[in-house]
Short mmCIF file of C-alpha atoms in Angstrom, two decimals:
data_model
loop_
_atom_site.label_atom_id
_atom_site.label_comp_id
_atom_site.label_asym_id
_atom_site.label_seq_id
_atom_site.Cartn_x
_atom_site.Cartn_y
_atom_site.Cartn_z
CA MET A 1 63.01 -45.02 14.72
CA THR A 2 61.61 -47.54 12.30
CA VAL A 3 62.53 -46.83 8.70
CA VAL A 4 60.66 -48.11 5.83
CA GLY A 5 59.64 -47.20 2.29
CA ARG A 6 56.19 -45.48 1.93
CA GLY A 7 55.04 -46.82 5.13
CA ARG A 8 55.95 -50.38 4.00
CA GLY A 9 58.73 -52.57 3.03
CA ARG A 10 60.27 -52.75 -0.36
CA ALA A 11 58.44 -54.03 -3.24
CA SER A 12 58.51 -56.81 -5.68
CA PRO A 13 60.00 -56.41 -8.94
CA PRO A 14 57.53 -54.80 -11.26
CA PRO A 15 56.85 -55.79 -14.99
CA ALA A 16 59.72 -55.33 -17.57
CA SER A 17 58.72 -51.54 -18.16
CA TYR A 18 59.98 -50.87 -14.83
CA ALA A 19 62.25 -53.74 -14.13
CA SER A 20 65.09 -53.22 -11.94
CA VAL A 21 63.51 -49.98 -10.10
CA TYR A 22 62.66 -52.63 -7.21
CA ALA A 23 64.64 -55.62 -6.55
CA ASP A 24 63.55 -56.96 -3.34
CA THR A 25 61.13 -59.85 -2.84
CA TYR A 26 57.48 -60.20 -2.04
CA VAL A 27 56.87 -58.92 1.45
CA ASP A 28 54.54 -60.71 3.83
CA THR A 29 54.55 -60.37 7.66
CA SER A 30 52.08 -60.13 10.23
CA ALA A 31 52.00 -56.36 10.38
CA TYR A 32 52.61 -55.59 6.69
CA ALA A 33 51.75 -57.27 3.45
CA GLU A 34 52.21 -56.26 -0.32
CA ARG A 35 51.74 -57.90 -3.92
CA PRO A 36 51.82 -56.81 -7.43
CA SER A 37 48.71 -55.16 -8.76
CA THR A 38 46.66 -57.34 -11.03
CA ALA A 39 44.92 -54.09 -12.18
CA LEU A 40 47.66 -51.71 -12.93
CA SER A 41 51.07 -52.58 -14.61
CA GLY A 42 54.10 -51.79 -12.33
CA ALA A 43 51.91 -50.81 -9.42
CA VAL A 44 52.14 -52.64 -5.81
CA VAL A 45 49.28 -53.03 -3.49
CA TRP A 46 50.07 -53.17 0.18
CA THR A 47 48.43 -53.08 3.80
CA LYS A 48 49.77 -52.40 6.99
CA ASN A 49 48.52 -52.37 10.59
CA ALA A 50 49.72 -49.70 12.97
CA PRO A 51 49.72 -50.57 16.39
CA ALA A 52 49.81 -48.47 19.32
CA ALA A 53 53.10 -48.20 20.98
CA SER A 54 53.39 -48.92 24.80
CA GLY A 55 52.91 -45.77 26.79
CA THR A 56 55.09 -44.98 29.83
CA SER A 57 54.33 -43.20 33.27
CA GLY A 58 50.61 -43.38 32.62
CA THR A 59 50.99 -41.76 29.17
CA PRO A 60 48.31 -42.71 26.83
CA ASP A 61 49.44 -45.26 24.06
CA THR A 62 50.77 -43.69 21.01
CA PRO A 63 51.45 -45.61 17.65
CA ALA A 64 54.81 -46.36 16.50
CA VAL A 65 56.09 -44.00 13.81
CA ALA A 66 58.03 -45.02 10.58
CA ALA A 67 60.13 -42.70 8.44
CA VAL A 68 59.10 -42.80 4.85
CA LEU A 69 62.21 -42.62 2.50
CA PRO A 70 62.08 -41.01 -1.10
CA ASP A 71 61.58 -43.71 -3.68
CA GLY A 72 60.33 -41.95 -6.85
CA CYS A 73 56.87 -43.38 -6.32
CA MET A 74 53.24 -42.07 -5.48
CA ASP A 75 50.71 -43.76 -3.54
CA LEU A 76 46.79 -43.69 -3.06
CA LEU A 77 46.13 -44.54 0.46
CA TRP A 78 43.11 -45.46 2.59
CA THR A 79 42.50 -45.77 6.32
CA GLU A 80 39.02 -45.97 7.59
CA GLY A 81 36.98 -43.00 6.63
CA ARG A 82 39.73 -41.49 4.75
CA LEU A 83 41.32 -41.58 1.26
CA PHE A 84 44.40 -39.50 0.43
CA VAL A 85 47.46 -39.40 -1.86
CA ALA A 86 51.42 -39.32 -1.01
CA GLY A 87 53.13 -37.16 -3.43
CA PRO A 88 56.89 -37.96 -4.50
CA ASP A 89 59.27 -37.25 -1.79
CA THR A 90 62.44 -35.38 -1.93
CA HIS A 91 63.56 -36.16 1.47
CA ALA A 92 62.33 -38.57 4.39
CA TYR A 93 58.89 -37.92 5.34
CA GLN A 94 57.92 -38.25 9.24
CA PRO A 95 54.38 -39.26 9.56
CA GLY A 96 54.18 -38.08 13.21
CA THR A 97 51.73 -39.26 15.80
CA LYS A 98 48.67 -40.72 14.20
CA GLU A 99 45.82 -43.07 15.18
CA PRO A 100 46.52 -46.74 14.97
CA GLY A 101 44.75 -48.79 12.63
CA ARG A 102 44.71 -50.43 9.18
CA TYR A 103 46.14 -48.83 6.13
CA VAL A 104 45.95 -49.82 2.78
CA GLY A 105 47.73 -48.50 -0.41
CA ILE A 106 48.69 -48.48 -4.10
CA ARG A 107 52.30 -47.48 -4.80
CA PHE A 108 52.39 -46.58 -8.55
CA ALA A 109 55.55 -47.26 -10.59
CA PRO A 110 57.36 -44.03 -11.23
CA GLY A 111 55.81 -41.49 -13.57
CA THR A 112 52.52 -43.37 -13.97
CA ALA A 113 50.35 -41.79 -11.06
CA PRO A 114 49.83 -38.26 -12.53
CA ALA A 115 47.69 -39.26 -15.41
CA LEU A 116 45.68 -41.60 -13.24
CA LEU A 117 45.22 -39.12 -10.50
CA GLY A 118 44.64 -36.09 -12.79
CA ILE A 119 47.41 -33.63 -11.44
CA PRO A 120 51.02 -33.06 -12.07
CA ALA A 121 53.18 -34.78 -9.78
CA HIS A 122 55.48 -31.94 -8.93
CA GLU A 123 52.12 -30.14 -7.32
CA LEU A 124 51.98 -32.89 -4.86
CA ARG A 125 55.68 -33.03 -4.11
CA ASP A 126 56.61 -33.56 -0.46
CA GLN A 127 52.76 -33.42 0.46
CA ARG A 128 50.02 -35.89 1.72
CA VAL A 129 46.75 -34.46 0.01
CA GLU A 130 43.29 -35.51 0.72
CA LEU A 131 41.41 -37.15 -2.16
CA THR A 132 38.45 -34.47 -1.82
CA ASP A 133 41.14 -31.74 -2.97
CA LEU A 134 41.75 -33.82 -6.29
CA TRP A 135 38.55 -35.52 -7.25
CA GLY A 136 35.97 -33.34 -5.46
CA THR A 137 34.17 -33.90 -2.05
CA ALA A 138 31.41 -35.98 -3.49
CA GLU A 139 33.22 -38.36 -5.50
CA ALA A 140 35.95 -38.81 -2.80
CA ARG A 141 33.27 -39.56 -0.07
CA ARG A 142 31.56 -42.05 -2.34
CA LEU A 143 34.96 -44.02 -2.92
CA THR A 144 35.88 -43.95 0.73
CA ALA A 145 32.42 -45.20 1.78
CA ARG A 146 32.87 -48.02 -0.90
CA VAL A 147 36.30 -49.09 0.56
CA ASP A 148 35.00 -48.54 4.00
CA ALA A 149 32.39 -51.09 3.56
CA ALA A 150 34.44 -53.47 1.51
CA ALA A 151 35.27 -56.89 3.04
CA ASP A 152 38.81 -56.83 1.34
CA PRO A 153 39.92 -52.94 1.23
CA MET A 154 42.95 -53.85 -0.72
CA ALA A 155 40.98 -55.25 -3.48
CA ALA A 156 38.46 -52.43 -3.24
CA LEU A 157 41.17 -49.83 -3.64
CA GLU A 158 42.87 -51.63 -6.27
CA HIS A 159 39.48 -51.93 -8.21
CA ILE A 160 38.93 -48.26 -7.93
CA ALA A 161 42.43 -47.55 -9.14
CA GLY A 162 41.87 -50.06 -12.12
CA GLU A 163 38.56 -48.13 -13.06
CA ARG A 164 40.29 -44.98 -13.08
CA GLY A 165 43.09 -46.37 -15.11
CA ALA A 166 41.19 -47.86 -17.67
CA ASP A 167 39.81 -44.19 -18.60
CA ARG A 168 43.22 -42.81 -18.86
CA PRO A 169 45.87 -43.11 -21.76
CA PRO A 170 48.60 -45.82 -20.97
CA PRO A 171 51.73 -44.21 -19.39
CA ASP A 172 54.06 -42.50 -21.70
CA PRO A 173 56.98 -45.30 -22.85
CA LEU A 174 59.50 -42.62 -22.66
CA LEU A 175 59.15 -42.25 -19.09
CA ALA A 176 59.69 -46.03 -18.53
CA GLU A 177 62.90 -45.52 -20.66
CA VAL A 178 64.03 -42.71 -18.63
CA VAL A 179 63.46 -44.59 -15.27
CA ARG A 180 65.22 -47.64 -16.63
CA SER A 181 68.24 -45.51 -17.91
CA LEU A 182 68.61 -43.46 -14.78
CA ASN A 183 68.40 -46.50 -12.62
CA ALA A 184 70.97 -48.14 -14.52
CA GLY A 185 73.41 -45.27 -13.38
CA ARG A 186 73.40 -43.40 -16.75
CA GLY A 187 73.68 -39.61 -16.56
CA VAL A 188 70.86 -37.16 -17.45
CA ALA A 189 72.76 -36.03 -20.63
CA GLU A 190 73.13 -39.73 -21.90
CA THR A 191 69.54 -40.43 -20.80
CA ALA A 192 68.30 -37.56 -22.60
CA ASP A 193 70.25 -38.32 -25.82
CA ALA A 194 69.00 -41.97 -25.60
CA ALA A 195 65.39 -40.74 -25.45
CA GLY A 196 66.05 -38.39 -28.66
CA ILE A 197 65.10 -35.18 -26.60
CA GLY A 198 67.31 -32.30 -25.13
CA ALA A 199 68.11 -32.48 -21.47
CA ARG A 200 65.87 -29.18 -20.91
CA GLN A 201 62.89 -31.08 -22.43
CA LEU A 202 63.67 -33.82 -20.40
CA HIS A 203 63.53 -31.71 -17.38
CA ARG A 204 60.38 -30.08 -18.45
CA ARG A 205 58.84 -33.53 -18.91
CA ALA A 206 60.12 -35.32 -15.67
CA LEU A 207 58.58 -32.52 -13.42
CA PRO A 208 54.78 -33.38 -13.98
CA ALA A 209 55.60 -37.07 -14.27
CA PHE A 210 57.98 -37.68 -11.48
CA GLY A 211 57.52 -34.54 -9.32
CA TYR A 212 61.19 -33.38 -9.69
CA GLY A 213 63.90 -33.14 -12.47
CA PRO A 214 65.72 -36.18 -13.72
CA LYS A 215 68.78 -35.11 -11.71
CA THR A 216 66.67 -35.74 -8.36
CA LEU A 217 65.11 -38.69 -9.47
CA ALA A 218 68.61 -40.41 -10.33
CA ARG A 219 69.75 -39.65 -6.93
CA VAL A 220 66.43 -41.16 -5.41
CA LEU A 221 66.69 -44.40 -7.20
CA ARG A 222 70.61 -44.51 -6.55
CA LEU A 223 69.65 -44.36 -2.88
CA GLN A 224 67.36 -47.16 -3.07
CA ARG A 225 69.87 -49.35 -5.17
CA ALA A 226 72.40 -48.69 -2.40
CA LEU A 227 70.29 -49.44 0.42
CA ALA A 228 69.18 -52.83 -1.19
CA LEU A 229 72.81 -53.57 -1.70
CA ALA A 230 73.72 -52.73 2.14
CA ARG A 231 70.62 -54.61 3.32
CA ALA A 232 71.87 -57.62 1.58
CA GLY A 233 75.17 -57.41 3.62
CA LEU A 234 77.55 -55.87 1.03
CA PRO A 235 80.11 -53.76 2.89
CA TYR A 236 79.59 -49.91 2.52
CA ALA A 237 82.60 -49.18 0.26
CA ASP A 238 81.39 -52.04 -2.30
CA THR A 239 77.93 -50.77 -1.60
CA ALA A 240 79.11 -47.19 -2.98
CA ALA A 241 80.96 -48.57 -5.84
CA VAL A 242 78.20 -50.90 -7.18
CA ALA A 243 75.33 -48.40 -6.68
CA GLY A 244 77.22 -45.69 -8.49
CA TYR A 245 78.72 -43.30 -6.01
CA ALA A 246 82.18 -41.89 -6.20
CA ASP A 247 83.36 -43.44 -2.98
CA GLN A 248 81.91 -44.44 0.47
CA ALA A 249 82.13 -40.79 1.75
CA HIS A 250 79.93 -39.71 -1.33
CA LEU A 251 77.32 -42.47 -0.44
CA ALA A 252 77.34 -41.14 3.28
CA ARG A 253 76.62 -37.53 2.23
CA ASP A 254 74.04 -38.35 -0.27
CA VAL A 255 72.28 -40.63 2.38
CA LYS A 256 72.38 -37.82 4.94
CA GLU A 257 71.13 -35.23 2.57
CA LEU A 258 68.07 -37.39 1.29
CA THR A 259 66.95 -38.91 4.40
CA GLY A 260 68.43 -36.87 7.42
CA MET A 261 69.97 -40.08 8.84
CA ARG A 262 73.18 -41.87 8.67
CA LEU A 263 73.50 -45.05 6.67
CA GLY A 264 74.04 -47.06 10.09
CA GLU A 265 70.85 -45.64 11.43
CA LEU A 266 68.97 -46.81 8.40
CA LEU A 267 70.28 -50.28 8.50
CA GLY A 268 70.40 -50.74 12.26
CA PRO A 269 67.40 -52.00 14.22
CA ALA A 270 65.22 -52.01 10.97
#
């Protein structure tokens, strides 16, 4: 099994408002590439080719499948003839068997997609939803045809998102502070106090922004920190301590609960 983020590798660091949420470097391979968006602060534009896997015993080829790990983000995605949205995941998402082809996406910084998409994040939690269900059939078909016809689908999709974002208010700065605080390992109560709101109010504001409460967001961000450290070669016990787990056993339990896999599986062939 291949394990990636939302159908891709990790991202470049976003601007300061979401600094340290993603700590890896720019990704550019023959099958996958990503770059920071020039149209939307904190967003990443990515593209990947999904080749067909080799069939066996005369079986028709089927594409390689990649598990999608929770990362606190939402994506707007295009593949030929289709625009759809990936909501925030609370567990690893298994795409299943799909037709091979090219995929392009915009991964929005945590908390920024709902205003642009026009729907609360918790209504899309653990779902992949066609854009026709969000923006209407006529508009979605028009935009899909626009990206289909573009010489550079990445640029076309980014331009569409940029146009949409220009008509929306800027992200609530409190959300960026919440992400930064939780990603630094601070607790929910401390994060709420620093934001000047109560824990219950923070939970109410987190649901439509992130798709789940601040406690779950903190777990997801901690998972991503731990995976980045372990991929960099840090021993598991040290990874657990630096990422904010009580011990290595705590890290192992959390990884299993959020991804359905053991840490060794996540870091093995990938």
